[in-house]
Amino acid sequence: MNRVLVVDDEPQIVRALVINLKARKYEVDAASDGATALRLAAARHPDVIVLDLGLPDMDGVEVIRGIRGWTRVPILVLSARQTSDEKVEALDAGADDYVTKPFGMDELLARLRAAVRRAEPVGRPEDSVVVETDAFTVDLAAKKAHRDGRDVRLTPTEWHLLEVLVRNAGRLVSQKQLLQEVWGPSYGTESNYLRVYMAQLRRKLEADPSHPRHFVTEPGMGYRFER
Amino acid sequence: MNRVLVVDDEPQIVRALVINLKARKYEVDAASDGATALRLAAARHPDVIVLDLGLPDMDGVEVIRGIRGWTRVPILVLSARQTSDEKVEALDAGADDYVTKPFGMDELLARLRAAVRRAEPVGRPEDSVVVETDAFTVDLAAKKAHRDGRDVRLTPTEWHLLEVLVRNAGRLVSQKQLLQEVWGPSYGTESNYLRVYMAQLRRKLEADPSHPRHFVTEPGMGYRFER
DNA sequence: CGGCCTCTTGACGCCTCCCTGACGCGCGGC
DNA sequence: GCCGCGCGTCAGGGAGGCGTCAAGAGGCCG
């Protein structure tokens, strides 16, 4: 199940896209202006964004830059303008694809699939998605955590935090980076969030939560996941 | 410098592409049929492939599948056929983008840049900057220091100081420069800070802290990190 | 509408880190 | 030989960061 963010100020276009996407088992969020789009992109972490360039409140290219400032999520631009310059500008700003209106729904969906597909993590045989420690097991793909032979339930925020840490296994991840990746680009100083959620992760996964061996604090710098 | 493989059976198209690509500092290989394309893709490992679907010897979609069998290199399809079905088929076979002829060169190049850009590595664990001496190892990216088989814990200020010294390995770094880089531009004379923190670094990293071999004092001038 | 699950926020005690001052040592100049 | 200067070392105190708990706010589902 993939999540899509649709951004367009024409309600009928949004409606058509939402219907078609939901029929194909996508989760869909919708925004009709740039500010909402940026907010939803940060809050919902879509797997792909369909973005109309002609928005009422801000330039579409600025929206692209705003998103690219903190994530590489695929952006599929939808636009009525067909000039080469517009396309080049949007693509160089960070868009992944550019489709001109009117568009064929089948083609758009195929381009969407292509964008999602190539954004998938490189599933090289050697680097399994399952990470094991002596205390617990994490399967990032299946979104499952095991400990002592039973499943551990994690909330969405806990998962997100765990994911960032595990993907950077062995490396220090700064507080700012964690906050921005999990809570969105407008966060960066709210380290109290981190303290609370790190405590949750430790309580749920560490054998001895008060003496963490895998979720290590580096005072003043950040956190590190050690296998 | 990126390598491009151009596949098309029309010589004038190939020529136009090759000229434009070379002018933009791409390395270019060219093929005029599917078999050659597959061979060159394997032999030269291009960073991106521009593929015309209308080839004399085999179906373009088969070429895509042949390439996708072993690599995720971006494939930008070029085709005279504009029907939606063709596009969907090519994209679902593994193409990354689909441009119909006649095409604008600027747009094609922008799409090429987009394809190359998103294929760039995100930040593999391999790209860490590791500095080794006979006594200890420092990984600047992971913020990890190693000595005698164990991890060494460094505080943020210690890391910062170490980083400046290591980045200027072999060169003398003046006290003023160190103070300003680590403590901020308003510092410059507080050399007592340096004495304290250099002592910490030596105590934590040098084999014989009282006779430093890697963190050398240049009296009256500054400090130098020697590998 | 009510209950449940998250997320957010605040308070409190503990621990770490940074700064500071004191002292010892070696070196060069007076 | 004495003194001044720069550097290395050590220990203590203050400030801020961190872990923990608990309560309130908000959204989702029955």
CSV table of C-alpha atoms in Angstrom, one decimal, chain B residues 48-52 74-78 95-99 108 111-112 115:
chain,number,residue,atom,x,y,z
B,48,VAL,CA,22.0,6.1,-18.0
B,49,ILE,CA,20.6,4.6,-21.2
B,50,VAL,CA,18.7,6.5,-23.9
B,51,LEU,CA,16.8,3.8,-25.8
B,52,ASP,CA,14.8,4.0,-29.0
B,74,PRO,CA,18.0,4.5,-15.5
B,75,ILE,CA,16.5,3.9,-19.0
B,76,LEU,CA,15.0,6.8,-20.9
B,77,VAL,CA,12.8,5.6,-23.7
B,78,LEU,CA,12.7,7.5,-27.0
B,95,ALA,CA,11.7,2.1,-18.2
B,96,ASP,CA,12.2,5.3,-16.2
B,97,ASP,CA,10.9,7.8,-18.6
B,98,TYR,CA,9.3,8.0,-22.0
B,99,VAL,CA,9.8,10.8,-24.5
B,108,LEU,CA,15.5,15.5,-23.1
B,111,ARG,CA,15.0,14.5,-18.2
B,112,LEU,CA,18.4,12.8,-18.5
B,115,ALA,CA,17.3,10.3,-14.2
